[in-house]
PDB file of C-alpha atoms in Angstrom:
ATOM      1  CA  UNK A  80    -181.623 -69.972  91.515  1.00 45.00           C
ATOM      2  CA  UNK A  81    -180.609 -66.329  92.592  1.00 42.00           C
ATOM      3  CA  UNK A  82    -182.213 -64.793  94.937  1.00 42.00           C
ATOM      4  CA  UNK A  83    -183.486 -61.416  93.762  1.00 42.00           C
ATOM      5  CA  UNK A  84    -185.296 -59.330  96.327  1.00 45.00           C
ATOM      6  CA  UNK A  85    -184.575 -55.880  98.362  1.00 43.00           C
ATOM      7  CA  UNK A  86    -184.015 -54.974 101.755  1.00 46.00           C
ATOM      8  CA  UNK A  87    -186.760 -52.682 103.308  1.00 43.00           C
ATOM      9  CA  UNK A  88    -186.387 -50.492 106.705  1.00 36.00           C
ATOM     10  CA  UNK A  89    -188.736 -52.503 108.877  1.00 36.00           C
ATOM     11  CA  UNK A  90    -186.925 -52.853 112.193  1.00 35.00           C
ATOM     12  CA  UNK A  91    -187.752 -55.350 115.254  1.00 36.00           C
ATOM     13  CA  UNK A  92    -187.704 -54.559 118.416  1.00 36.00           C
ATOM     14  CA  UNK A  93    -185.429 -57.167 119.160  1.00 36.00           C
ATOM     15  CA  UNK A  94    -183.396 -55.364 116.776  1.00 38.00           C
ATOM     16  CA  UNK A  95    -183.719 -51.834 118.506  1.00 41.00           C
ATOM     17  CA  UNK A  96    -183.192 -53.085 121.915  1.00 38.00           C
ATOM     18  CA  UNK A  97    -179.593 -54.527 120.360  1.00 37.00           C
ATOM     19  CA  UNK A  98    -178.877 -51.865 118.794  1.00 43.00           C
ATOM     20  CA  UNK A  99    -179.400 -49.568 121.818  1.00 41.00           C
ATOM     21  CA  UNK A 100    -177.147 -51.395 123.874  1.00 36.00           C
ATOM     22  CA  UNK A 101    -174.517 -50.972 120.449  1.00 38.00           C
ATOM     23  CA  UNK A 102    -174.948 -47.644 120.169  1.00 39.00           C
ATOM     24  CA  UNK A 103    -173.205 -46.974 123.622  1.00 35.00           C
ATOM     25  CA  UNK A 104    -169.907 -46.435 121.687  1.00 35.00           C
ATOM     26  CA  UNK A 105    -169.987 -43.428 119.270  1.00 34.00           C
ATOM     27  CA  UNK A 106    -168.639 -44.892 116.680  1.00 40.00           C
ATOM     28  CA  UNK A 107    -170.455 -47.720 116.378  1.00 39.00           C
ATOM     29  CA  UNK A 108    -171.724 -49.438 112.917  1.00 39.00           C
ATOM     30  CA  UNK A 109    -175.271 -49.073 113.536  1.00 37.00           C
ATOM     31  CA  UNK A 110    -174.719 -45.028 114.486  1.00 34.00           C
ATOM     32  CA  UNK A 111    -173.505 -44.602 110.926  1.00 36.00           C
ATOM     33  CA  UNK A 112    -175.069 -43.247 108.185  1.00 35.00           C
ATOM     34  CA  UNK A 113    -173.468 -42.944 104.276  1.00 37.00           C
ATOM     35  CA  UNK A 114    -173.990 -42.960 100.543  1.00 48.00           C
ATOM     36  CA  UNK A 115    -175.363 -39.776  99.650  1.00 49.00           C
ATOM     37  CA  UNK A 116    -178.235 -41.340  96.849  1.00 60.00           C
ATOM     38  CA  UNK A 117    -179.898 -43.435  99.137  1.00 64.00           C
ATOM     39  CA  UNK A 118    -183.071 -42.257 100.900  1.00 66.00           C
ATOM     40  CA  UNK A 119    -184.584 -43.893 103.911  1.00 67.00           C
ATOM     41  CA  UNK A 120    -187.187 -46.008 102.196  1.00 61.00           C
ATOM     42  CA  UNK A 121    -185.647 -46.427  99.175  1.00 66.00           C
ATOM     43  CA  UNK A 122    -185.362 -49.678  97.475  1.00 72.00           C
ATOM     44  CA  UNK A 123    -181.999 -51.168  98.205  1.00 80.00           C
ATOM     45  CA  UNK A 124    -180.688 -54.166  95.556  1.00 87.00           C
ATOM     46  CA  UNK A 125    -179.305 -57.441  96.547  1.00 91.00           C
ATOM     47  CA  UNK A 126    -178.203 -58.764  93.792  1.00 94.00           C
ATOM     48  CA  UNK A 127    -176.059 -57.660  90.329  1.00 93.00           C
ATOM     49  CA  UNK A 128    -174.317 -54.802  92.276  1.00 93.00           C
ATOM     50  CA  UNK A 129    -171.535 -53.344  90.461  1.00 94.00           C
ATOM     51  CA  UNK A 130    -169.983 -51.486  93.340  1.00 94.00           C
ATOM     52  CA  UNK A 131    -170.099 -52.383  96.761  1.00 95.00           C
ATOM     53  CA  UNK A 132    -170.807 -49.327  99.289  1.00 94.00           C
ATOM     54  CA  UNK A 133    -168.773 -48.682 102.964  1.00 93.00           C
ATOM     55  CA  UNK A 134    -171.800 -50.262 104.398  1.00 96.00           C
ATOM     56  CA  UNK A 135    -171.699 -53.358 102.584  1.00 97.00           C
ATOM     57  CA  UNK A 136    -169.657 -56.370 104.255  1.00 97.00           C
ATOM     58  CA  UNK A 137    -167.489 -58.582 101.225  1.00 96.00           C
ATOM     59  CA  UNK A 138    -167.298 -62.159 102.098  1.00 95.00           C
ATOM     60  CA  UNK A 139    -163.945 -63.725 100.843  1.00 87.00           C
ATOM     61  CA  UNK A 140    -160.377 -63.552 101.721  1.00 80.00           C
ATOM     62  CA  UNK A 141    -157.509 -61.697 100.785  1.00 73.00           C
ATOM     63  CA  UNK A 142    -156.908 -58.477 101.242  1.00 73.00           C
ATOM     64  CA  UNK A 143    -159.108 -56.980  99.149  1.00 78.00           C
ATOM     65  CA  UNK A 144    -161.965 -58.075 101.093  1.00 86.00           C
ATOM     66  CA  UNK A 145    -160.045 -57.240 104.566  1.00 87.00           C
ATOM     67  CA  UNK A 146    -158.872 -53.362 103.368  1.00 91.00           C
ATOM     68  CA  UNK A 147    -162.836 -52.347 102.214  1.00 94.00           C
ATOM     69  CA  UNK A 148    -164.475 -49.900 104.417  1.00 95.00           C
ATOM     70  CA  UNK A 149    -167.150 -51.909 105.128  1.00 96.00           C
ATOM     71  CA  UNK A 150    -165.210 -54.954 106.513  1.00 96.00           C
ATOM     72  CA  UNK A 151    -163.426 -52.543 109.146  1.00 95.00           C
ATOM     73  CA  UNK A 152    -166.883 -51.258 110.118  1.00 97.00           C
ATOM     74  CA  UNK A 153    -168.515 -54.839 110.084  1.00 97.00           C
ATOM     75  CA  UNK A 154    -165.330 -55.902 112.374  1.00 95.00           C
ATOM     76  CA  UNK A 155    -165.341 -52.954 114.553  1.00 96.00           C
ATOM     77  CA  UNK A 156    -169.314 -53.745 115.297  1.00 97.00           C
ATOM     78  CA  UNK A 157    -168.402 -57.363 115.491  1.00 97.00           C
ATOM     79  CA  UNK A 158    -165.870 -56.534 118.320  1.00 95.00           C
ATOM     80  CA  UNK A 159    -167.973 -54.362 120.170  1.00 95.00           C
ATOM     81  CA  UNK A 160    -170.501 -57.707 120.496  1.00 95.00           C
ATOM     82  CA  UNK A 161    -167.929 -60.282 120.562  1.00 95.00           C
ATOM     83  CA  UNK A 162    -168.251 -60.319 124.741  1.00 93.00           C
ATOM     84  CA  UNK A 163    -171.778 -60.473 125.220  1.00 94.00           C
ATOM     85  CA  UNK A 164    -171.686 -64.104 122.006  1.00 95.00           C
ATOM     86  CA  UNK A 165    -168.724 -65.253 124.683  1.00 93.00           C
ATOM     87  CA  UNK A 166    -170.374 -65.057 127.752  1.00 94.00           C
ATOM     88  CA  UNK A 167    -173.473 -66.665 126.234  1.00 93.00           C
ATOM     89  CA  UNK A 168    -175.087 -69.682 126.907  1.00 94.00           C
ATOM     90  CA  UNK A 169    -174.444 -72.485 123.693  1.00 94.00           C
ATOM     91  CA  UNK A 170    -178.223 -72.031 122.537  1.00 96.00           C
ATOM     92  CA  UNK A 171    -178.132 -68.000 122.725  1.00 96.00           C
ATOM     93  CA  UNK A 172    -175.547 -67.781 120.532  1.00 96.00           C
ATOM     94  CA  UNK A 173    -177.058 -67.567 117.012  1.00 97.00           C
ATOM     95  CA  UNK A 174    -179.533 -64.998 118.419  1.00 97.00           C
ATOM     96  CA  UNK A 175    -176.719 -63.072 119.409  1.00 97.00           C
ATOM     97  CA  UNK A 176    -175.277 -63.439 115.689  1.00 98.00           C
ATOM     98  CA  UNK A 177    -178.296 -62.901 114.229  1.00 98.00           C
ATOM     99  CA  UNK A 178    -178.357 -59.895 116.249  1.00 97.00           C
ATOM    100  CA  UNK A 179    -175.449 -58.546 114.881  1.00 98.00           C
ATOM    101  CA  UNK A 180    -176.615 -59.564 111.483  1.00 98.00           C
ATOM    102  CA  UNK A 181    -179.674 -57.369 112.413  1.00 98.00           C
ATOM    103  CA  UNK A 182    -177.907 -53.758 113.267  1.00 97.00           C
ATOM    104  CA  UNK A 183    -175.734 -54.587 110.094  1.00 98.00           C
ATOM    105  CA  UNK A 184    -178.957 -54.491 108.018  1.00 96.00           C
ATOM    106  CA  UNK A 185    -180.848 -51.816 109.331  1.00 96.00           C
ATOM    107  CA  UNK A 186    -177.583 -49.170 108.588  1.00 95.00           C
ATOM    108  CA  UNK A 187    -178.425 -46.424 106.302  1.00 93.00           C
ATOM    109  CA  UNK A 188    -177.790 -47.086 103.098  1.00 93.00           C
ATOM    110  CA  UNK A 189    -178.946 -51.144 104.689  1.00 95.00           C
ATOM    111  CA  UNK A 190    -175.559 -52.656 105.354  1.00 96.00           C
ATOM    112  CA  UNK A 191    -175.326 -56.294 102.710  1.00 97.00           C
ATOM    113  CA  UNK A 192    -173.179 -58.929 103.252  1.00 98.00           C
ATOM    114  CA  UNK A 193    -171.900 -59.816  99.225  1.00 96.00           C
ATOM    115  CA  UNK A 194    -170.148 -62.104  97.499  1.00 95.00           C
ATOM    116  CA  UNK A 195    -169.041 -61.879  93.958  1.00 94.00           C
ATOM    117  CA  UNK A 196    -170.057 -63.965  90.792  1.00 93.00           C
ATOM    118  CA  UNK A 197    -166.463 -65.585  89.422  1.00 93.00           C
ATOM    119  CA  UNK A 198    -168.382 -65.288  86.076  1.00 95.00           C
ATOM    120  CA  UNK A 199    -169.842 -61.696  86.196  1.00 94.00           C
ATOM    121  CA  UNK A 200    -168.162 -60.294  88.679  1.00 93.00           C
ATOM    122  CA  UNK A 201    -171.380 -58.374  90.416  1.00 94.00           C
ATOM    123  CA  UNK A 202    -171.978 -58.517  93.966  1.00 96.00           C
ATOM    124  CA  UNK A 203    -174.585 -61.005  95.362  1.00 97.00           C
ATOM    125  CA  UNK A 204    -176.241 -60.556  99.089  1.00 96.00           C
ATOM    126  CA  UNK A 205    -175.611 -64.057 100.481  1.00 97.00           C
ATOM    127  CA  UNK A 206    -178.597 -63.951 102.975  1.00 96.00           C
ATOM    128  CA  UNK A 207    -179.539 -64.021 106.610  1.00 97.00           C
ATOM    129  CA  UNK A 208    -178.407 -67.412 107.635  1.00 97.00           C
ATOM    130  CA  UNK A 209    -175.294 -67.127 105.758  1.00 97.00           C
ATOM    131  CA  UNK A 210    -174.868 -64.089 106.863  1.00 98.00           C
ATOM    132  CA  UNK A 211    -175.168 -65.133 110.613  1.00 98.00           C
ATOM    133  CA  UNK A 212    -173.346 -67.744 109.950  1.00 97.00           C
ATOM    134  CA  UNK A 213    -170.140 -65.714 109.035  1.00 97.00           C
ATOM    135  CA  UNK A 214    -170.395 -63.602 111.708  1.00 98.00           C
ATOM    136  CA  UNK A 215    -170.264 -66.678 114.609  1.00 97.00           C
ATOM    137  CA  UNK A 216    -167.154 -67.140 112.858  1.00 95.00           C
ATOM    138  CA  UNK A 217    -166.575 -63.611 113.287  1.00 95.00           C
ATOM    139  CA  UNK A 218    -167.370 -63.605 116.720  1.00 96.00           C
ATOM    140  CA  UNK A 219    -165.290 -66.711 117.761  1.00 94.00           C
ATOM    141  CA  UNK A 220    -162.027 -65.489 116.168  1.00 90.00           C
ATOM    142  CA  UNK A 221    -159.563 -63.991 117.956  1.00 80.00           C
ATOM    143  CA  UNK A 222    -161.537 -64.612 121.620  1.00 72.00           C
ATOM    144  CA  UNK A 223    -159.529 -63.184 124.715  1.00 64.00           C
ATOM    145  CA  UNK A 224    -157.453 -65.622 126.820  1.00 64.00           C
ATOM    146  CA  UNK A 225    -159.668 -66.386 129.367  1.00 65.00           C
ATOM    147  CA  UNK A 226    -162.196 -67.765 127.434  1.00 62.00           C
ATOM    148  CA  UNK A 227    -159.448 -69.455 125.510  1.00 58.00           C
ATOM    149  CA  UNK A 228    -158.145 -71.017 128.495  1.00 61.00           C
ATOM    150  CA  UNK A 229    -161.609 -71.782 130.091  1.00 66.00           C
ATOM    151  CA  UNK A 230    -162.615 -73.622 126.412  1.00 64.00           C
ATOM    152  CA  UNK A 231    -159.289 -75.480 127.180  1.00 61.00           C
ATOM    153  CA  UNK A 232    -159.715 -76.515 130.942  1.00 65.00           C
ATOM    154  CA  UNK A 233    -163.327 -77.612 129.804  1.00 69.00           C
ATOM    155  CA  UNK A 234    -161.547 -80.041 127.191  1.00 67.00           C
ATOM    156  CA  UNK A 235    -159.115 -81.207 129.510  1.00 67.00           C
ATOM    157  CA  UNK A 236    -161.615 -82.168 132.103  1.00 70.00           C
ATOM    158  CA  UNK A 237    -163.938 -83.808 129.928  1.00 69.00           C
ATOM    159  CA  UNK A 238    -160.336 -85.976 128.342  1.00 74.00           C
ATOM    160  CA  UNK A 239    -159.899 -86.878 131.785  1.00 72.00           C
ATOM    161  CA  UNK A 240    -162.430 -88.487 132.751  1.00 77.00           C
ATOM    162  CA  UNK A 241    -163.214 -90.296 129.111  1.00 69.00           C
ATOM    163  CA  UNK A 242    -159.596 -91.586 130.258  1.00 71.00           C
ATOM    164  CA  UNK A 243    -161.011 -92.887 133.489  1.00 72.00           C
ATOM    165  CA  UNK A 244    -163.665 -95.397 131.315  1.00 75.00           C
ATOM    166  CA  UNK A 245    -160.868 -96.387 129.053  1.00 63.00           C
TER     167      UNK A 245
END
């Protein structure tokens, strides 16, 4: 079944206290504001969209998906986060992704992660938990080398000593 449903402006404060610490960098996702129609409370659709908006994310590869608007925003927000999901503890990590998730939705116009229907060709909102799923992804690509390195000395140690019970 589709989901059908809209996104409303009700904000935790688990989301405002991320979205402070976001906001430290001027041009930061969750500091933006677009699309000239939409009105804070307005209904916001999820599903059958025509035409995605800059603050919508489009999940997919290629180019097309890469060159919208709202992909370099999403990435740029994604970046500014991607320290705080490395330096994390295993188990904090989705709350830091769904944290990100979070900022992303409470843009105005809402920011939507979408995928397109092969058959019609509108624009779905995947959801939440896809949604945070894509951005661990997000979050792991492209990590700095240290944490690269220290992922690798952590394999190598743990190699060496299933060696030593071998």
């Amino acid at each position: 079944g589709q989901k059908v449903g809209i996104i409303g402006r009700k904000i935790s404060p688990f989301n405002e206290e991320i979205r402070g610490a976001a906001s430290s960098s001027s041009d930061d996702a969750a500091s933006q504001s677009s699309a000239n129609d939409y009105q804070e409370g307005d209904d916001w659709p999820l599903t059958n969209i025509e035409t995605p908006g800059k603050n919508d994310c489009l999940c997919g590869r290629g180019g097309g998906t890469n060159h919208h608007p709202g992909n370099k925003k999403y990435r740029k927000l994604v970046d500014c986060k991607k320290a705080v999901y490395l330096a994390s503890a295993r188990n904090d990590k989705p709350n830091v992704s769904l944290g990100v998730v979070h900022i992303w939705r409470a843009m105005n116009p809402p920011g939507r992660f979408l995928e397109q229907d092969k058959e019609t060709k509108l624009w779905n909102d995947i959801g939440d938990e896809k949604a945070r799923e894509k951005t661990s992804q997000a979050l792991r690509e492209k990590a700095p080398a240290p944490y690269v390195k220290k992922k690798e000395k952590r394999i190598r140690a743990a190699l060496a000593i299933k060696s030593q019970f071998n």
